[in-house]
mmCIF file of C-alpha atoms in Angstrom:
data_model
loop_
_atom_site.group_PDB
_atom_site.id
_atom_site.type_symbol
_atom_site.label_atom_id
_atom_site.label_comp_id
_atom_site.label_asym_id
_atom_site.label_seq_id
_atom_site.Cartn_x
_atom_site.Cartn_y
_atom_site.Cartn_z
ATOM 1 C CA UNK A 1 57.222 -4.681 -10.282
ATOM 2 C CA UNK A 2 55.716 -7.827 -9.061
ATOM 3 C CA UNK A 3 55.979 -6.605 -4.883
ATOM 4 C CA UNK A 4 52.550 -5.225 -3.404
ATOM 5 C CA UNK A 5 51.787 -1.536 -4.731
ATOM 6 C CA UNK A 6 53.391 1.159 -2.617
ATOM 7 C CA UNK A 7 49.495 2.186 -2.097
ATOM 8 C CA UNK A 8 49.188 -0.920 0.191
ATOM 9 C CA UNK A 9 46.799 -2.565 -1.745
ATOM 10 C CA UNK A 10 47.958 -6.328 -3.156
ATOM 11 C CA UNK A 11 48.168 -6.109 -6.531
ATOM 12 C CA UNK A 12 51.739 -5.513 -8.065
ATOM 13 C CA UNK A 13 52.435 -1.831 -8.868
ATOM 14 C CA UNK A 14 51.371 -2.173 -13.064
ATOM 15 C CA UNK A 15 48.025 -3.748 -12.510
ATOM 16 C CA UNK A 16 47.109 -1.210 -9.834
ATOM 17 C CA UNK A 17 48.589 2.508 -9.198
ATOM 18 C CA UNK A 18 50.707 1.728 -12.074
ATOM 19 C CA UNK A 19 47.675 1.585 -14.699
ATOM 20 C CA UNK A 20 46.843 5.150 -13.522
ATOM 21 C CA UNK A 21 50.358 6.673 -13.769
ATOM 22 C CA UNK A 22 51.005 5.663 -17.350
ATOM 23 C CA UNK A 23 47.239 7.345 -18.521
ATOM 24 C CA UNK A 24 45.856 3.707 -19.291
ATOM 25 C CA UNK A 25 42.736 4.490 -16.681
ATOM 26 C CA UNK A 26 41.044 6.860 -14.413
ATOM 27 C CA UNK A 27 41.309 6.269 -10.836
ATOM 28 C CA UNK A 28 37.240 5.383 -10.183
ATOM 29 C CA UNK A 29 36.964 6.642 -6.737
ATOM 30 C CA UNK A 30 38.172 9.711 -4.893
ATOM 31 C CA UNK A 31 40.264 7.151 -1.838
ATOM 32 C CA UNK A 32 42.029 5.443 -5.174
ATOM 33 C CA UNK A 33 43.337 8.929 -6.408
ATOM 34 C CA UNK A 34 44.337 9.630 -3.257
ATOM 35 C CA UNK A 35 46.149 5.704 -3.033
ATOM 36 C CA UNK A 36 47.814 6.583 -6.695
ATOM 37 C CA UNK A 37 49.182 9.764 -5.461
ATOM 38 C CA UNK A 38 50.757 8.363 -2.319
ATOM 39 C CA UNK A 39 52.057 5.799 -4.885
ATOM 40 C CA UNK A 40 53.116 8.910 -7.375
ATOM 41 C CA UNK A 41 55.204 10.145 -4.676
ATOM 42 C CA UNK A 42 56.698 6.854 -3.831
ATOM 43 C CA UNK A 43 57.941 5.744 -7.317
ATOM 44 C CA UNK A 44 58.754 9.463 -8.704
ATOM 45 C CA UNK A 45 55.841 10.749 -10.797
ATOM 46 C CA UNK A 46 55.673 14.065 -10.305
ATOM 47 C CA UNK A 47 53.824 14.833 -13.804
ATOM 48 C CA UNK A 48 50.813 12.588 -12.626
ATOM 49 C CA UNK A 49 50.774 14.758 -9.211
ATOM 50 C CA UNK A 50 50.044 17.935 -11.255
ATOM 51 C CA UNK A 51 47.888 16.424 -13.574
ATOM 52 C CA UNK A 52 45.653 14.951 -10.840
ATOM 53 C CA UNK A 53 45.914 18.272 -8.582
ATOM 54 C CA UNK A 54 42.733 20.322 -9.090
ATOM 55 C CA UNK A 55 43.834 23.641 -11.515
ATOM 56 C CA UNK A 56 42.392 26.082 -8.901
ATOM 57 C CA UNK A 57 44.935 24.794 -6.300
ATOM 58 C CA UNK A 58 47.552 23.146 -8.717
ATOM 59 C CA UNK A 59 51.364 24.953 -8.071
ATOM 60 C CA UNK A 60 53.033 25.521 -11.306
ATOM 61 C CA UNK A 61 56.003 22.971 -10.414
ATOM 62 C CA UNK A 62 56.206 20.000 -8.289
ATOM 63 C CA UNK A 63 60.058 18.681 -7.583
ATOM 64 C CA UNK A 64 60.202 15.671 -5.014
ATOM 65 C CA UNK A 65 62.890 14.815 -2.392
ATOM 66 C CA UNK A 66 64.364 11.601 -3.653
ATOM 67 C CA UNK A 67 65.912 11.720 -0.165
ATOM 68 C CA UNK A 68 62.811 10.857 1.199
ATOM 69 C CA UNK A 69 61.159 7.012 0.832
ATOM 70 C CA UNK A 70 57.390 7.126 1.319
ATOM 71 C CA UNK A 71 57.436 3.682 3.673
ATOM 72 C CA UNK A 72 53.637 2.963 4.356
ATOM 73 C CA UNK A 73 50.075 3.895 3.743
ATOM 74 C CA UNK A 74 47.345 4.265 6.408
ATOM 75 C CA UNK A 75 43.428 5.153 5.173
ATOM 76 C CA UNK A 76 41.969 6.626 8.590
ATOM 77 C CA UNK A 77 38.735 7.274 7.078
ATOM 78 C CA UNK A 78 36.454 8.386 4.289
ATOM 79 C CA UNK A 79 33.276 10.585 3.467
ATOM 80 C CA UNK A 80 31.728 10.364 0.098
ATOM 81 C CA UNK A 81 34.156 10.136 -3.188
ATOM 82 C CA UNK A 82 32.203 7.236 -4.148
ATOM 83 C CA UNK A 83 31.666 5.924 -8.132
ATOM 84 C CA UNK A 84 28.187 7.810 -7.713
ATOM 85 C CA UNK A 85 29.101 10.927 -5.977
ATOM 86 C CA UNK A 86 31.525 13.873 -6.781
ATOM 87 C CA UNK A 87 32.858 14.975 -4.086
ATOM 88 C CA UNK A 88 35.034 13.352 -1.044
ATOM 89 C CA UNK A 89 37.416 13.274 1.656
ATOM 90 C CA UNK A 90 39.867 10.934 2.866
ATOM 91 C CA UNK A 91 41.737 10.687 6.158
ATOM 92 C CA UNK A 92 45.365 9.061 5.669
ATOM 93 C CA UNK A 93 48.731 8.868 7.423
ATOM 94 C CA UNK A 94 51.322 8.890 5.142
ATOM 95 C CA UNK A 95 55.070 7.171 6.481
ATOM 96 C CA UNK A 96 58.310 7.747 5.817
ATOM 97 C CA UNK A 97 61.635 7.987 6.100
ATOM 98 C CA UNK A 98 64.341 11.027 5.718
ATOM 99 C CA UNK A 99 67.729 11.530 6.485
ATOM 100 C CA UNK A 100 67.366 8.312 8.615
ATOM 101 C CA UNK A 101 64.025 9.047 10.848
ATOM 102 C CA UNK A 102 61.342 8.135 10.421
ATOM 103 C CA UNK A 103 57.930 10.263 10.511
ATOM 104 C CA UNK A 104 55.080 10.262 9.185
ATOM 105 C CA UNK A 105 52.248 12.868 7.151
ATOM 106 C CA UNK A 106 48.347 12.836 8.867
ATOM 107 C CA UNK A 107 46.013 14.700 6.308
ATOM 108 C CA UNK A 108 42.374 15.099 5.391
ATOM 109 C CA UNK A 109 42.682 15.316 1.416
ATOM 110 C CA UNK A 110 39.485 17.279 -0.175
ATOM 111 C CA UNK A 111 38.696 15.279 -3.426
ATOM 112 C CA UNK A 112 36.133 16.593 -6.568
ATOM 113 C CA UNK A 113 34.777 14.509 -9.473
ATOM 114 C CA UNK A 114 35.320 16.877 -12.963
ATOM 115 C CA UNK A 115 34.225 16.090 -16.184
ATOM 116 C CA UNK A 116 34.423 12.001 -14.983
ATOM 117 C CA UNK A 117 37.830 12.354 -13.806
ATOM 118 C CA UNK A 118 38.847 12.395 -9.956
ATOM 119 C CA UNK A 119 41.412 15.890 -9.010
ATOM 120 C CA UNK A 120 42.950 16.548 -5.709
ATOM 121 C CA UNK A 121 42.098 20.078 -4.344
ATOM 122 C CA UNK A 122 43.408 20.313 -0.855
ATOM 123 C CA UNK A 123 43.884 19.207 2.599
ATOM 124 C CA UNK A 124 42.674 20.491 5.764
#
């Protein structure tokens, strides 16, 4: 893919999100985890969903709607999640598109640094 990322940041999909997906890096920070799984969910990777979802909170399955097309990325905010800190937050609206409306997902993802590697844990 040569487009923009889904994650709304410039770089085409493989140099960015798509370096993450196929296991080549880490994300480094927690707002870039959270930017790769927006992506995740907007190309189909369901695998890299669980494997970045914190074990304590992890479900045993993840199957996505590939009715639904994630449209657009919004970061509202940020606390900590840092390259030098291991824990953060970060405020997002998620678009989309289903069944021909449109709508969108507001969250506050809860992010934790383990063993050098970034994990989702939960929203609130």
């Amino acid at each position: 893919m040569t487009n923009p990322c889904p994650c709304g940041l410039p770089e085409p999909y493989a140099d960015c999100c798509g370096r993450f997906h196929r296991g080549d890096q880490n994300a480094p920070t927690a707002e870039r985890l959270m930017r790769s799984r927006y992506c995740a969910f907007a190309v189909g990777e369901p695998d890299y969903l669980l494997d970045t979802w914190h074990p304590d909170t992890r479900p045993k399955r993840l199957r996505l709607d590939p009715a639904q097309e994630w449209t657009r990325l919004e970061i509202l905010g940020r606390t900590g999640g840092s390259l030098l800190q291991n824990e953060g937050t970060v405020e997002f609206r998620a678009h989309y598109r289903h069944q021909g409306r449109d709508d969108s997902q507001h969250e506050n993802s809860r992010f934790v640094r383990e063993g050098g590697r970034w994990y989702y844990v939960d929203a609130r």
